[in-house]
GROMACS .gro file of C-alpha atoms in nm:
model
  207
    1MET     CA    1  11.708  11.198   8.568
    2THR     CA    2  11.756  10.937   8.861
    3ALA     CA    3  11.433  11.093   9.020
    4LEU     CA    4  11.230  11.092   8.693
    5LEU     CA    5  11.306  10.735   8.629
    6THR     CA    6  11.209  10.626   8.963
    7VAL     CA    7  10.886  10.795   8.964
    8ILE     CA    8  10.811  10.663   8.636
    9PHE     CA    9  10.881  10.312   8.727
   10ALA     CA   10  10.706  10.344   9.080
   11VAL     CA   11  10.397  10.461   8.877
   12PHE     CA   12  10.397  10.189   8.625
   13GLY     CA   13  10.471   9.916   8.885
   14LEU     CA   14  10.161  10.042   9.117
   15TRP     CA   15   9.959  10.024   8.824
   16MET     CA   16  10.037   9.684   8.776
   17LEU     CA   17  10.031   9.549   9.098
   18SER     CA   18   9.675   9.704   9.116
   19SER     CA   19   9.545   9.566   8.792
   20TYR     CA   20   9.689   9.220   8.909
   21PHE     CA   21   9.522   9.230   9.252
   22SER     CA   22   9.186   9.354   9.102
   23LYS     CA   23   9.174   9.071   8.851
   24ALA     CA   24   9.267   8.819   9.124
   25ILE     CA   25   8.980   8.950   9.352
   26GLU     CA   26   8.733   8.915   9.051
   27ARG     CA   27   8.819   8.596   8.950
   28GLU     CA   28   8.768   8.496   9.334
   29MET     CA   29   8.417   8.652   9.331
   30ASP     CA   30   8.305   8.501   9.010
   31ARG     CA   31   8.413   8.176   9.161
   32ALA     CA   32   8.219   8.247   9.481
   33ASN     CA   33   7.919   8.364   9.289
   34SER     CA   34   7.933   8.040   9.072
   35GLU     CA   35   7.951   7.787   9.368
   36SER     CA   36   7.709   7.963   9.581
   37GLY     CA   37   7.444   7.960   9.282
   38MET     CA   38   7.538   7.592   9.286
   39PHE     CA   39   7.507   7.533   9.634
   40GLN     CA   40   7.158   7.710   9.626
   41LEU     CA   41   7.057   7.499   9.329
   42MET     CA   42   7.146   7.176   9.477
   43PHE     CA   43   6.988   7.270   9.796
   44GLU     CA   44   6.649   7.394   9.634
   45ASN     CA   45   6.666   7.040   9.450
   46GLY     CA   46   6.711   6.831   9.727
   47TYR     CA   47   6.457   7.028   9.923
   48HIS     CA   48   6.183   6.981   9.698
   49GLN     CA   49   6.197   6.624   9.666
   50ILE     CA   50   6.147   6.554  10.052
   51ASP     CA   51   5.964   6.862  10.195
   52ASN     CA   52   5.655   6.640  10.266
   53TYR     CA   53   5.832   6.516  10.537
   54GLY     CA   54   5.845   6.882  10.704
   55GLU     CA   55   6.102   7.178  10.672
   56ASP     CA   56   6.315   7.070  10.982
   57TYR     CA   57   6.369   6.692  10.813
   58ALA     CA   58   6.372   6.845  10.462
   59ILE     CA   59   6.660   7.090  10.537
   60ARG     CA   60   6.874   6.867  10.749
   61SER     CA   61   6.852   6.557  10.515
   62THR     CA   62   6.921   6.770  10.227
   63MET     CA   63   7.245   6.932  10.379
   64GLU     CA   64   7.368   6.593  10.488
   65ASN     CA   65   7.357   6.471  10.127
   66ILE     CA   66   7.492   6.789   9.945
   67ALA     CA   67   7.760   6.930  10.205
   68PHE     CA   68   8.037   6.700  10.093
   69GLY     CA   69   8.016   6.804   9.730
   70ILE     CA   70   7.988   7.177   9.846
   71GLU     CA   71   8.266   7.184  10.073
   72LYS     CA   72   8.540   6.941   9.879
   73ASN     CA   73   8.656   7.267   9.733
   74GLY     CA   74   8.736   7.459  10.036
   75ASN     CA   75   8.387   7.609  10.095
   76LEU     CA   76   8.237   7.649  10.412
   77CYS     CA   77   7.874   7.605  10.456
   78MET     CA   78   7.608   7.723  10.706
   79VAL     CA   79   7.253   7.697  10.704
   80TRP     CA   80   6.998   7.877  10.934
   81LYS     CA   81   6.693   8.058  10.989
   82GLY     CA   82   6.707   8.318  11.298
   83ASP     CA   83   6.908   8.173  11.594
   84LEU     CA   84   6.875   7.816  11.500
   85ASP     CA   85   7.147   7.639  11.288
   86TYR     CA   86   7.054   7.363  11.062
   87TYR     CA   87   7.379   7.296  10.940
   88CYS     CA   88   7.708   7.453  11.018
   89ASN     CA   89   8.071   7.366  10.943
   90SER     CA   90   8.269   7.267  11.236
   91LYS     CA   91   8.559   7.519  11.082
   92ILE     CA   92   8.312   7.810  11.105
   93ASP     CA   93   8.403   8.005  11.397
   94VAL     CA   94   8.199   8.290  11.629
   95ASN     CA   95   8.317   8.565  11.387
   96MET     CA   96   8.297   8.393  11.080
   97ALA     CA   97   7.909   8.300  11.199
   98TYR     CA   98   7.869   8.644  11.318
   99GLU     CA   99   7.966   8.789  10.938
  100LEU     CA  100   7.733   8.543  10.775
  101ARG     CA  101   7.443   8.605  11.015
  102LYS     CA  102   7.491   8.968  10.955
  103MET     CA  103   7.484   8.963  10.585
  104GLY     CA  104   7.184   8.719  10.599
  105THR     CA  105   6.988   8.978  10.830
  106THR     CA  106   7.080   9.263  10.631
  107LEU     CA  107   6.902   9.095  10.304
  108ILE     CA  108   6.608   8.972  10.509
  109GLN     CA  109   6.556   9.353  10.618
  110GLN     CA  110   6.569   9.493  10.278
  111SER     CA  111   6.349   9.256  10.162
  112SER     CA  112   6.121   9.347  10.416
  113SER     CA  113   6.157   9.705  10.391
  114TYR     CA  114   6.072   9.766  10.029
  115ALA     CA  115   5.766   9.628   9.849
  116GLY     CA  116   5.832   9.378   9.542
  117SER     CA  117   6.205   9.346   9.654
  118GLU     CA  118   6.388   9.041   9.513
  119ASN     CA  119   6.715   9.087   9.707
  120TYR     CA  120   6.790   8.720   9.781
  121TYR     CA  121   7.200   8.734   9.774
  122GLY     CA  122   7.464   8.902   9.884
  123MET     CA  123   7.860   8.900   9.861
  124GLY     CA  124   8.140   9.036  10.039
  125ILE     CA  125   8.500   8.991  10.170
  126ARG     CA  126   8.574   9.029  10.522
  127GLU     CA  127   8.900   9.031  10.737
  128ILE     CA  128   8.871   8.759  11.041
  129GLU     CA  129   9.129   8.714  11.279
  130GLY     CA  130   9.392   8.829  11.024
  131LYS     CA  131   9.229   8.605  10.737
  132TYR     CA  132   9.053   8.714  10.440
  133TYR     CA  133   8.760   8.547  10.359
  134ILE     CA  134   8.509   8.588  10.098
  135ILE     CA  135   8.147   8.513  10.216
  136THR     CA  136   7.831   8.451  10.003
  137VAL     CA  137   7.459   8.453  10.157
  138SER     CA  138   7.151   8.345   9.967
  139ARG     CA  139   6.764   8.321  10.080
  140SER     CA  140   6.598   8.000  10.002
  141SER     CA  141   6.315   8.061   9.752
  142SER     CA  142   6.160   7.730   9.853
  143ALA     CA  143   6.180   7.683  10.192
  144SER     CA  144   6.107   7.933  10.481
  145SER     CA  145   6.177   8.295  10.352
  146ASN     CA  146   6.389   8.368  10.624
  147LEU     CA  147   6.628   8.060  10.556
  148CYS     CA  148   6.961   8.155  10.469
  149LEU     CA  149   7.242   7.954  10.288
  150GLY     CA  150   7.562   8.084  10.376
  151MET     CA  151   7.922   8.013  10.236
  152CYS     CA  152   8.264   8.116  10.306
  153ARG     CA  153   8.596   8.041  10.183
  154ASP     CA  154   8.942   8.149  10.271
  155ILE     CA  155   9.114   8.373  10.000
  156SER     CA  156   9.431   8.498  10.233
  157ASP     CA  157   9.638   8.370   9.934
  158VAL     CA  158   9.544   8.653   9.717
  159TYR     CA  159   9.642   8.897   9.978
  160ILE     CA  160   9.971   8.734  10.072
  161GLY     CA  161  10.044   8.707   9.705
  162ARG     CA  162  10.004   9.094   9.669
  163GLN     CA  163  10.237   9.178   9.973
  164ASN     CA  164  10.490   8.949   9.822
  165LEU     CA  165  10.468   9.100   9.496
  166ILE     CA  166  10.506   9.436   9.668
  167MET     CA  167  10.816   9.364   9.848
  168ARG     CA  168  10.969   9.197   9.544
  169TYR     CA  169  10.893   9.525   9.364
  170CYS     CA  170  11.017   9.743   9.647
  171ILE     CA  171  11.382   9.536   9.626
  172SER     CA  172  11.379   9.556   9.218
  173LEU     CA  173  11.309   9.938   9.243
  174GLY     CA  174  11.596   9.979   9.512
  175ILE     CA  175  11.814   9.791   9.276
  176LEU     CA  176  11.707  10.001   8.982
  177LEU     CA  177  11.778  10.315   9.165
  178MET     CA  178  12.113  10.204   9.274
  179VAL     CA  179  12.203  10.077   8.920
  180SER     CA  180  12.064  10.396   8.746
  181SER     CA  181  12.250  10.631   9.000
  182VAL     CA  182  12.579  10.409   8.899
  183ILE     CA  183  12.519  10.463   8.565
  184ILE     CA  184  12.433  10.827   8.551
  185PHE     CA  185  12.720  10.921   8.764
  186ILE     CA  186  12.981  10.715   8.499
  187LEU     CA  187  12.792  10.884   8.218
  188SER     CA  188  12.835  11.233   8.377
  189ARG     CA  189  13.191  11.178   8.460
  190TYR     CA  190  13.229  11.089   8.111
  191ILE     CA  191  13.041  11.364   7.922
  192THR     CA  192  13.222  11.615   8.137
  193LYS     CA  193  13.572  11.487   8.095
  194PRO     CA  194  13.645  11.726   7.776
  195ILE     CA  195  13.516  12.020   8.033
  196ARG     CA  196  13.752  11.934   8.292
  197ASN     CA  197  14.037  11.868   8.053
  198LEU     CA  198  13.985  12.213   7.931
  199ASN     CA  199  13.983  12.366   8.283
  200THR     CA  200  14.323  12.152   8.327
  201VAL     CA  201  14.510  12.311   8.034
  202VAL     CA  202  14.356  12.674   8.108
  203ASN     CA  203  14.483  12.665   8.469
  204GLU     CA  204  14.813  12.526   8.333
  205ILE     CA  205  14.832  12.839   8.065
  206SER     CA  206  14.742  13.068   8.335
  207LYS     CA  207  15.031  12.972   8.543
   0.00000   0.00000   0.00000
């Protein structure tokens, strides 16, 4: 009985934890998708206004104007083409930049490999130096076709929250197991008391 209760509670708990984590990740991805779209929209609008001064100037000036608004919510932005960085937040380290460039390269390769491809956007979650980041990369539709707009944000709190929930759940499961064992032991002693008494009477008579 104790084993059955433990299994039921464990399965239900794992399902709840999995559901909670999936919804949390989905919320983070929806947020990243929205903020990445806003980043691209602000960049394209700013770029169009000054693109007659040349691509290099237009890109750098646009990022100077919009970077604060994009990054004030914890996002880290990076704009590059090939090996040239037009803008890179100082908090983006080598490993973050590598993951952003890798995704940007994949988008460019996919678009050049398939005729008529319109794959201008990518998203993923990466573990970097023990922390988890959600990264998005989009290709500019107005500047150079190989210009990439990258953004990443630390979502480690979601994973830490999952670990804390698992820990609390394991503690609760252990407590439930101990309490249910005690209750079942007491009930079994209570239920079998008449049988024990009968055995005592029989033993007394047999003497």
